[in-house]
Amino acid sequence: MGYNNRLMADFDQIGRKVEGGERLSFEDGLFLMETTDLLSVGRLADVIRRRKNGNRAHYIINNHINHTNVCVNKCRFCAFQREKGAEGSYTMEIADVLDEAGKGYNPLVSEFHVVGGLHPDLPYSYYRGIISALHSAYPRVHLQAFTAVEIDYFSRISGMSLRETLADLKDAGLGSLPGGGAEVFAEKTRKRICPDKISGERWLEVMETAHNAGLRSNATMLYGHIESAEDRVDHLVRLRSLQDRTGGFMAFIPLAFHPLNTDLDDRCFTSGQLDIRMLAVSRLMLDNFDHIKAFWIMISPAVSQLSLFFGADDIDGTVVEEKITNAAGAQSGKSLSISQLEEMIREAGMEPVRRDTLYNVLRSEPSAAA
Ligand code: V47
């Protein structure tokens, strides 16, 4: 069989699986990561997006808060981290966190997204204090806070088990966990990009414990640095297996690596082709995830809008001020207005749905094309 015929045969087989709701294999994922026929990958991803989300595309009105950039981990891809006392390091007092939350606040804000570094000396009570202070000041705002990496750290510094730590934070007002810190699970690559960070296995264990404690979460993968196509597919397959057991993941967000001011600054920014493909392949492999999110801060509003045709059904939110990717050279700006987000979605022929963190619909407006 010639090369092109073989490609068509592979696509036919994957297409039949997608139409029939059959699970794609690791090899299928690898084929989709590597084929030059990106349009066919997108067409298949679009079938699943429509099946799961119809004509709806989601966004949220949220505010990111990064309470400290001081971190004991020295991840090579991170431009945000500083050592304690180093120039540019900062740590907010709990009162500063409240001020920061107040900055972009209006009654439509439904989520605070809170992540930060692993500070060498702050006690667990500081992190719990952030949650309880935000929860008392803004009882109606959902707190999506602390990655699995932070939760693991809190458990170590507090002497509590993972289960106790999560229950205690939930008591204080924690609503769900964001998906950060996953990076790439494959051991060899992970050791090279973030040698100090918890293992992929541990990240998955923290999430499993959170899901079993009734806390839902997101999941991410950092791509576009030194990882291989096999690493990417392996990451997706591991997330899919955990989701089979818990069903606790809401959305998957592929995060495009930004190289400026990092230890991997000989790498390029990701291409539009790769950004779109990552979203489409994720949509196809993660058959048990309801949502695939294109985080516009990382891949630009323009590519996020295009990704709605390639499997994504969510473009995140208003954000207000995000520091992690901005430190590493993101050019997308720090905030989008509600009307900009809605227009991006409407222009793609879809219905903008304003959601809360748990994907309850807060407002929707069927488009003329619906
Ligand atoms: O874990 C760090 C990534 C993550 C860089 O759950 C970088 O809804 C690109 O997880 N270039 C934090 N990425 C952000 C995050 C997130 C963002 C938006 C929504 C959600 C969600 C989660 O940012 C880190 C790391 O993977 N990151 N440095 C960089 N130079």
JSON list of N, CA and C and ligand atoms in Angstrom, two decimals, residues 62 64 77-80 111 113 115 144 147 149 177-183 197 217-223 251 253 255-260 262 293 295 298 316 322 324-325 327-329 355, ligand 1:
[
{"chain": "A", "resi": 62, "resn": "ASN", "atom": "N", "xyz": [-13.75, 35.52, 35.60]},
{"chain": "A", "resi": 62, "resn": "ASN", "atom": "CA", "xyz": [-12.90, 35.11, 36.72]},
{"chain": "A", "resi": 62, "resn": "ASN", "atom": "C", "xyz": [-11.74, 36.08, 36.91]},
{"chain": "A", "resi": 64, "resn": "HIS", "atom": "N", "xyz": [-7.62, 35.87, 38.22]},
{"chain": "A", "resi": 64, "resn": "HIS", "atom": "CA", "xyz": [-6.48, 35.05, 38.68]},
{"chain": "A", "resi": 64, "resn": "HIS", "atom": "C", "xyz": [-5.72, 35.78, 39.78]},
{"chain": "A", "resi": 77, "resn": "PHE", "atom": "N", "xyz": [11.09, 25.48, 33.16]},
{"chain": "A", "resi": 77, "resn": "PHE", "atom": "CA", "xyz": [10.20, 26.17, 32.22]},
{"chain": "A", "resi": 77, "resn": "PHE", "atom": "C", "xyz": [9.55, 27.40, 32.84]},
{"chain": "A", "resi": 78, "resn": "CYS", "atom": "N", "xyz": [9.87, 27.69, 34.09]},
{"chain": "A", "resi": 78, "resn": "CYS", "atom": "CA", "xyz": [9.10, 28.71, 34.82]},
{"chain": "A", "resi": 78, "resn": "CYS", "atom": "C", "xyz": [9.87, 30.03, 34.88]},
{"chain": "A", "resi": 79, "resn": "ALA", "atom": "N", "xyz": [9.22, 31.11, 34.45]},
{"chain": "A", "resi": 79, "resn": "ALA", "atom": "CA", "xyz": [9.82, 32.45, 34.51]},
{"chain": "A", "resi": 79, "resn": "ALA", "atom": "C", "xyz": [9.26, 33.24, 35.70]},
{"chain": "A", "resi": 80, "resn": "PHE", "atom": "N", "xyz": [8.35, 32.64, 36.39]},
{"chain": "A", "resi": 80, "resn": "PHE", "atom": "CA", "xyz": [7.61, 33.32, 37.46]},
{"chain": "A", "resi": 80, "resn": "PHE", "atom": "C", "xyz": [8.34, 33.14, 38.80]},
{"chain": "A", "resi": 111, "resn": "GLU", "atom": "N", "xyz": [-15.58, 33.37, 39.89]},
{"chain": "A", "resi": 111, "resn": "GLU", "atom": "CA", "xyz": [-14.48, 32.49, 40.30]},
{"chain": "A", "resi": 111, "resn": "GLU", "atom": "C", "xyz": [-13.21, 33.29, 40.59]},
{"chain": "A", "resi": 113, "resn": "HIS", "atom": "N", "xyz": [-9.26, 32.28, 40.75]},
{"chain": "A", "resi": 113, "resn": "HIS", "atom": "CA", "xyz": [-8.33, 31.19, 40.43]},
{"chain": "A", "resi": 113, "resn": "HIS", "atom": "C", "xyz": [-7.03, 31.52, 41.15]},
{"chain": "A", "resi": 115, "resn": "VAL", "atom": "N", "xyz": [-3.33, 30.42, 42.48]},
{"chain": "A", "resi": 115, "resn": "VAL", "atom": "CA", "xyz": [-2.18, 29.51, 42.51]},
{"chain": "A", "resi": 115, "resn": "VAL", "atom": "C", "xyz": [-0.91, 30.30, 42.80]},
{"chain": "A", "resi": 144, "resn": "GLN", "atom": "N", "xyz": [-11.37, 28.37, 43.11]},
{"chain": "A", "resi": 144, "resn": "GLN", "atom": "CA", "xyz": [-10.62, 27.28, 42.47]},
{"chain": "A", "resi": 144, "resn": "GLN", "atom": "C", "xyz": [-9.15, 27.56, 42.78]},
{"chain": "A", "resi": 147, "resn": "THR", "atom": "N", "xyz": [-2.85, 24.00, 43.06]},
{"chain": "A", "resi": 147, "resn": "THR", "atom": "CA", "xyz": [-2.63, 22.83, 42.20]},
{"chain": "A", "resi": 147, "resn": "THR", "atom": "C", "xyz": [-2.32, 21.61, 43.08]},
{"chain": "A", "resi": 149, "resn": "VAL", "atom": "N", "xyz": [0.29, 20.06, 43.17]},
{"chain": "A", "resi": 149, "resn": "VAL", "atom": "CA", "xyz": [1.65, 20.22, 43.70]},
{"chain": "A", "resi": 149, "resn": "VAL", "atom": "C", "xyz": [1.60, 20.99, 45.01]},
{"chain": "A", "resi": 177, "resn": "LEU", "atom": "N", "xyz": [-10.09, 22.28, 42.46]},
{"chain": "A", "resi": 177, "resn": "LEU", "atom": "CA", "xyz": [-8.66, 22.46, 42.20]},
{"chain": "A", "resi": 177, "resn": "LEU", "atom": "C", "xyz": [-8.43, 22.80, 40.73]},
{"chain": "A", "resi": 178, "resn": "PRO", "atom": "N", "xyz": [-7.52, 23.73, 40.45]},
{"chain": "A", "resi": 178, "resn": "PRO", "atom": "CA", "xyz": [-7.14, 23.98, 39.06]},
{"chain": "A", "resi": 178, "resn": "PRO", "atom": "C", "xyz": [-6.25, 22.83, 38.56]},
{"chain": "A", "resi": 179, "resn": "GLY", "atom": "N", "xyz": [-5.93, 22.87, 37.29]},
{"chain": "A", "resi": 179, "resn": "GLY", "atom": "CA", "xyz": [-5.25, 21.70, 36.71]},
{"chain": "A", "resi": 179, "resn": "GLY", "atom": "C", "xyz": [-3.75, 21.82, 36.60]},
{"chain": "A", "resi": 180, "resn": "GLY", "atom": "N", "xyz": [-3.16, 22.86, 37.18]},
{"chain": "A", "resi": 180, "resn": "GLY", "atom": "CA", "xyz": [-1.72, 23.11, 36.97]},
{"chain": "A", "resi": 180, "resn": "GLY", "atom": "C", "xyz": [-0.82, 22.09, 37.65]},
{"chain": "A", "resi": 181, "resn": "GLY", "atom": "N", "xyz": [0.47, 22.18, 37.31]},
{"chain": "A", "resi": 181, "resn": "GLY", "atom": "CA", "xyz": [1.48, 21.33, 37.93]},
{"chain": "A", "resi": 181, "resn": "GLY", "atom": "C", "xyz": [1.60, 19.96, 37.29]},
{"chain": "A", "resi": 182, "resn": "ALA", "atom": "N", "xyz": [0.74, 19.65, 36.34]},
{"chain": "A", "resi": 182, "resn": "ALA", "atom": "CA", "xyz": [0.79, 18.32, 35.71]},
{"chain": "A", "resi": 182, "resn": "ALA", "atom": "C", "xyz": [2.00, 18.23, 34.77]},
{"chain": "A", "resi": 183, "resn": "GLU", "atom": "N", "xyz": [2.31, 19.34, 34.11]},
{"chain": "A", "resi": 183, "resn": "GLU", "atom": "CA", "xyz": [3.43, 19.43, 33.15]},
{"chain": "A", "resi": 183, "resn": "GLU", "atom": "C", "xyz": [3.38, 18.26, 32.18]},
{"chain": "A", "resi": 197, "resn": "LYS", "atom": "N", "xyz": [10.05, 18.75, 41.29]},
{"chain": "A", "resi": 197, "resn": "LYS", "atom": "CA", "xyz": [8.58, 18.67, 41.44]},
{"chain": "A", "resi": 197, "resn": "LYS", "atom": "C", "xyz": [8.13, 17.25, 41.76]},
{"chain": "A", "resi": 217, "resn": "SER", "atom": "N", "xyz": [-11.87, 18.87, 39.72]},
{"chain": "A", "resi": 217, "resn": "SER", "atom": "CA", "xyz": [-10.65, 19.57, 39.31]},
{"chain": "A", "resi": 217, "resn": "SER", "atom": "C", "xyz": [-10.55, 19.62, 37.79]},
{"chain": "A", "resi": 218, "resn": "ASN", "atom": "N", "xyz": [-9.56, 20.39, 37.35]},
{"chain": "A", "resi": 218, "resn": "ASN", "atom": "CA", "xyz": [-9.17, 20.38, 35.94]},
{"chain": "A", "resi": 218, "resn": "ASN", "atom": "C", "xyz": [-7.87, 19.60, 35.80]},
{"chain": "A", "resi": 219, "resn": "ALA", "atom": "N", "xyz": [-7.42, 19.46, 34.57]},
{"chain": "A", "resi": 219, "resn": "ALA", "atom": "CA", "xyz": [-6.12, 18.83, 34.30]},
{"chain": "A", "resi": 219, "resn": "ALA", "atom": "C", "xyz": [-5.45, 19.62, 33.19]},
{"chain": "A", "resi": 220, "resn": "THR", "atom": "N", "xyz": [-4.12, 19.67, 33.23]},
{"chain": "A", "resi": 220, "resn": "THR", "atom": "CA", "xyz": [-3.39, 20.39, 32.18]},
{"chain": "A", "resi": 220, "resn": "THR", "atom": "C", "xyz": [-2.24, 19.52, 31.67]},
{"chain": "A", "resi": 221, "resn": "MET", "atom": "N", "xyz": [-1.62, 19.98, 30.60]},
{"chain": "A", "resi": 221, "resn": "MET", "atom": "CA", "xyz": [-0.33, 19.43, 30.16]},
{"chain": "A", "resi": 221, "resn": "MET", "atom": "C", "xyz": [0.45, 20.59, 29.56]},
{"chain": "A", "resi": 222, "resn": "LEU", "atom": "N", "xyz": [1.72, 20.71, 29.94]},
{"chain": "A", "resi": 222, "resn": "LEU", "atom": "CA", "xyz": [2.58, 21.75, 29.36]},
{"chain": "A", "resi": 222, "resn": "LEU", "atom": "C", "xyz": [3.26, 21.14, 28.14]},
{"chain": "A", "resi": 223, "resn": "TYR", "atom": "N", "xyz": [3.06, 21.73, 26.97]},
{"chain": "A", "resi": 223, "resn": "TYR", "atom": "CA", "xyz": [3.63, 21.15, 25.74]},
{"chain": "A", "resi": 223, "resn": "TYR", "atom": "C", "xyz": [4.42, 22.22, 24.99]},
{"chain": "A", "resi": 251, "resn": "ALA", "atom": "N", "xyz": [-12.41, 19.82, 33.00]},
{"chain": "A", "resi": 251, "resn": "ALA", "atom": "CA", "xyz": [-11.85, 20.26, 31.71]},
{"chain": "A", "resi": 251, "resn": "ALA", "atom": "C", "xyz": [-10.37, 19.89, 31.62]},
{"chain": "A", "resi": 253, "resn": "ILE", "atom": "N", "xyz": [-6.86, 21.30, 29.82]},
{"chain": "A", "resi": 253, "resn": "ILE", "atom": "CA", "xyz": [-6.31, 22.52, 29.22]},
{"chain": "A", "resi": 253, "resn": "ILE", "atom": "C", "xyz": [-4.87, 22.27, 28.80]},
{"chain": "A", "resi": 255, "resn": "LEU", "atom": "N", "xyz": [-1.40, 23.52, 27.89]},
{"chain": "A", "resi": 255, "resn": "LEU", "atom": "CA", "xyz": [-0.77, 24.83, 28.13]},
{"chain": "A", "resi": 255, "resn": "LEU", "atom": "C", "xyz": [0.46, 24.97, 27.22]},
{"chain": "A", "resi": 256, "resn": "ALA", "atom": "N", "xyz": [0.45, 25.99, 26.39]},
{"chain": "A", "resi": 256, "resn": "ALA", "atom": "CA", "xyz": [1.53, 26.19, 25.42]},
{"chain": "A", "resi": 256, "resn": "ALA", "atom": "C", "xyz": [2.75, 26.79, 26.11]},
{"chain": "A", "resi": 257, "resn": "PHE", "atom": "N", "xyz": [3.88, 26.14, 25.99]},
{"chain": "A", "resi": 257, "resn": "PHE", "atom": "CA", "xyz": [5.10, 26.62, 26.66]},
{"chain": "A", "resi": 257, "resn": "PHE", "atom": "C", "xyz": [5.54, 27.97, 26.09]},
{"chain": "A", "resi": 258, "resn": "HIS", "atom": "N", "xyz": [5.86, 28.90, 27.01]},
{"chain": "A", "resi": 258, "resn": "HIS", "atom": "CA", "xyz": [6.41, 30.22, 26.66]},
{"chain": "A", "resi": 258, "resn": "HIS", "atom": "C", "xyz": [7.85, 30.28, 27.16]},
{"chain": "A", "resi": 259, "resn": "PRO", "atom": "N", "xyz": [8.82, 30.47, 26.27]},
{"chain": "A", "resi": 259, "resn": "PRO", "atom": "CA", "xyz": [10.22, 30.28, 26.68]},
{"chain": "A", "resi": 259, "resn": "PRO", "atom": "C", "xyz": [10.93, 31.49, 27.30]},
{"chain": "A", "resi": 260, "resn": "LEU", "atom": "N", "xyz": [10.40, 32.72, 27.12]},
{"chain": "A", "resi": 260, "resn": "LEU", "atom": "CA", "xyz": [11.18, 33.89, 27.55]},
{"chain": "A", "resi": 260, "resn": "LEU", "atom": "C", "xyz": [11.46, 33.87, 29.05]},
{"chain": "A", "resi": 262, "resn": "THR", "atom": "N", "xyz": [13.11, 31.94, 30.79]},
{"chain": "A", "resi": 262, "resn": "THR", "atom": "CA", "xyz": [13.18, 30.62, 31.43]},
{"chain": "A", "resi": 262, "resn": "THR", "atom": "C", "xyz": [14.54, 29.99, 31.11]},
{"chain": "A", "resi": 293, "resn": "LYS", "atom": "N", "xyz": [-10.44, 23.05, 27.07]},
{"chain": "A", "resi": 293, "resn": "LYS", "atom": "CA", "xyz": [-10.35, 24.50, 27.18]},
{"chain": "A", "resi": 293, "resn": "LYS", "atom": "C", "xyz": [-9.13, 25.05, 26.44]},
{"chain": "A", "resi": 295, "resn": "PHE", "atom": "N", "xyz": [-6.91, 28.09, 26.48]},
{"chain": "A", "resi": 295, "resn": "PHE", "atom": "CA", "xyz": [-6.64, 29.22, 27.40]},
{"chain": "A", "resi": 295, "resn": "PHE", "atom": "C", "xyz": [-6.05, 30.35, 26.56]},
{"chain": "A", "resi": 298, "resn": "MET", "atom": "N", "xyz": [-2.54, 31.97, 26.68]},
{"chain": "A", "resi": 298, "resn": "MET", "atom": "CA", "xyz": [-1.36, 31.25, 26.23]},
{"chain": "A", "resi": 298, "resn": "MET", "atom": "C", "xyz": [-1.28, 31.12, 24.71]},
{"chain": "A", "resi": 316, "resn": "ASP", "atom": "N", "xyz": [-11.86, 29.81, 28.48]},
{"chain": "A", "resi": 316, "resn": "ASP", "atom": "CA", "xyz": [-11.54, 30.37, 29.80]},
{"chain": "A", "resi": 316, "resn": "ASP", "atom": "C", "xyz": [-12.27, 31.70, 30.00]},
{"chain": "A", "resi": 322, "resn": "GLU", "atom": "N", "xyz": [-2.93, 37.79, 34.85]},
{"chain": "A", "resi": 322, "resn": "GLU", "atom": "CA", "xyz": [-2.28, 36.50, 35.03]},
{"chain": "A", "resi": 322, "resn": "GLU", "atom": "C", "xyz": [-0.79, 36.75, 34.96]},
{"chain": "A", "resi": 324, "resn": "ILE", "atom": "N", "xyz": [1.85, 34.22, 35.45]},
{"chain": "A", "resi": 324, "resn": "ILE", "atom": "CA", "xyz": [2.78, 33.12, 35.17]},
{"chain": "A", "resi": 324, "resn": "ILE", "atom": "C", "xyz": [3.23, 33.12, 33.71]},
{"chain": "A", "resi": 325, "resn": "THR", "atom": "N", "xyz": [2.27, 33.20, 32.79]},
{"chain": "A", "resi": 325, "resn": "THR", "atom": "CA", "xyz": [2.66, 33.20, 31.37]},
{"chain": "A", "resi": 325, "resn": "THR", "atom": "C", "xyz": [3.13, 34.57, 30.94]},
{"chain": "A", "resi": 327, "resn": "ALA", "atom": "N", "xyz": [5.04, 36.46, 32.60]},
{"chain": "A", "resi": 327, "resn": "ALA", "atom": "CA", "xyz": [6.47, 36.51, 32.94]},
{"chain": "A", "resi": 327, "resn": "ALA", "atom": "C", "xyz": [7.30, 35.83, 31.86]},
{"chain": "A", "resi": 328, "resn": "ALA", "atom": "N", "xyz": [6.71, 34.89, 31.14]},
{"chain": "A", "resi": 328, "resn": "ALA", "atom": "CA", "xyz": [7.45, 34.09, 30.15]},
{"chain": "A", "resi": 328, "resn": "ALA", "atom": "C", "xyz": [7.18, 34.54, 28.72]},
{"chain": "A", "resi": 329, "resn": "GLY", "atom": "N", "xyz": [6.66, 35.76, 28.57]},
{"chain": "A", "resi": 329, "resn": "GLY", "atom": "CA", "xyz": [6.60, 36.35, 27.24]},
{"chain": "A", "resi": 329, "resn": "GLY", "atom": "C", "xyz": [5.25, 36.30, 26.54]},
{"chain": "A", "resi": 355, "resn": "ARG", "atom": "N", "xyz": [-20.50, 30.46, 32.10]},
{"chain": "A", "resi": 355, "resn": "ARG", "atom": "CA", "xyz": [-20.63, 29.33, 33.04]},
{"chain": "A", "resi": 355, "resn": "ARG", "atom": "C", "xyz": [-20.03, 29.71, 34.38]},
{"chain": "B", "resi": 1, "resn": "V47", "atom": "O1", "xyz": [1.51, 24.47, 36.22]},
{"chain": "B", "resi": 1, "resn": "V47", "atom": "C1", "xyz": [4.56, 27.66, 33.95]},
{"chain": "B", "resi": 1, "resn": "V47", "atom": "C2", "xyz": [2.36, 26.49, 33.44]},
{"chain": "B", "resi": 1, "resn": "V47", "atom": "C3", "xyz": [0.71, 26.36, 34.96]},
{"chain": "B", "resi": 1, "resn": "V47", "atom": "C4", "xyz": [5.06, 28.38, 32.00]},
{"chain": "B", "resi": 1, "resn": "V47", "atom": "O2", "xyz": [-7.20, 24.74, 35.67]},
{"chain": "B", "resi": 1, "resn": "V47", "atom": "C5", "xyz": [3.81, 27.77, 31.94]},
{"chain": "B", "resi": 1, "resn": "V47", "atom": "O3", "xyz": [-8.51, 26.02, 34.54]},
{"chain": "B", "resi": 1, "resn": "V47", "atom": "C6", "xyz": [3.68, 28.23, 29.72]},
{"chain": "B", "resi": 1, "resn": "V47", "atom": "O4", "xyz": [-2.30, 25.52, 35.43]},
{"chain": "B", "resi": 1, "resn": "V47", "atom": "N1", "xyz": [4.90, 28.80, 29.71]},
{"chain": "B", "resi": 1, "resn": "V47", "atom": "C7", "xyz": [-0.19, 27.21, 35.84]},
{"chain": "B", "resi": 1, "resn": "V47", "atom": "N2", "xyz": [3.13, 27.69, 30.81]},
{"chain": "B", "resi": 1, "resn": "V47", "atom": "C8", "xyz": [-1.43, 27.68, 35.09]},
{"chain": "B", "resi": 1, "resn": "V47", "atom": "C9", "xyz": [-2.51, 26.65, 35.03]},
{"chain": "B", "resi": 1, "resn": "V47", "atom": "C10", "xyz": [-3.86, 26.98, 34.53]},
{"chain": "B", "resi": 1, "resn": "V47", "atom": "C11", "xyz": [-4.05, 28.06, 33.70]},
{"chain": "B", "resi": 1, "resn": "V47", "atom": "C12", "xyz": [-5.34, 28.34, 33.25]},
{"chain": "B", "resi": 1, "resn": "V47", "atom": "C13", "xyz": [-6.42, 27.60, 33.63]},
{"chain": "B", "resi": 1, "resn": "V47", "atom": "C14", "xyz": [-6.20, 26.51, 34.46]},
{"chain": "B", "resi": 1, "resn": "V47", "atom": "C15", "xyz": [-7.38, 25.70, 34.93]},
{"chain": "B", "resi": 1, "resn": "V47", "atom": "C16", "xyz": [-4.93, 26.18, 34.91]},
{"chain": "B", "resi": 1, "resn": "V47", "atom": "O5", "xyz": [1.32, 27.21, 34.02]},
{"chain": "B", "resi": 1, "resn": "V47", "atom": "C17", "xyz": [1.86, 25.63, 35.57]},
{"chain": "B", "resi": 1, "resn": "V47", "atom": "C18", "xyz": [2.70, 25.34, 34.36]},
{"chain": "B", "resi": 1, "resn": "V47", "atom": "O6", "xyz": [2.26, 24.16, 33.74]},
{"chain": "B", "resi": 1, "resn": "V47", "atom": "N3", "xyz": [3.55, 27.31, 33.15]},
{"chain": "B", "resi": 1, "resn": "V47", "atom": "N4", "xyz": [5.50, 28.31, 33.26]},
{"chain": "B", "resi": 1, "resn": "V47", "atom": "C19", "xyz": [5.61, 28.92, 30.82]},
{"chain": "B", "resi": 1, "resn": "V47", "atom": "N5", "xyz": [6.83, 29.46, 30.79]}
]
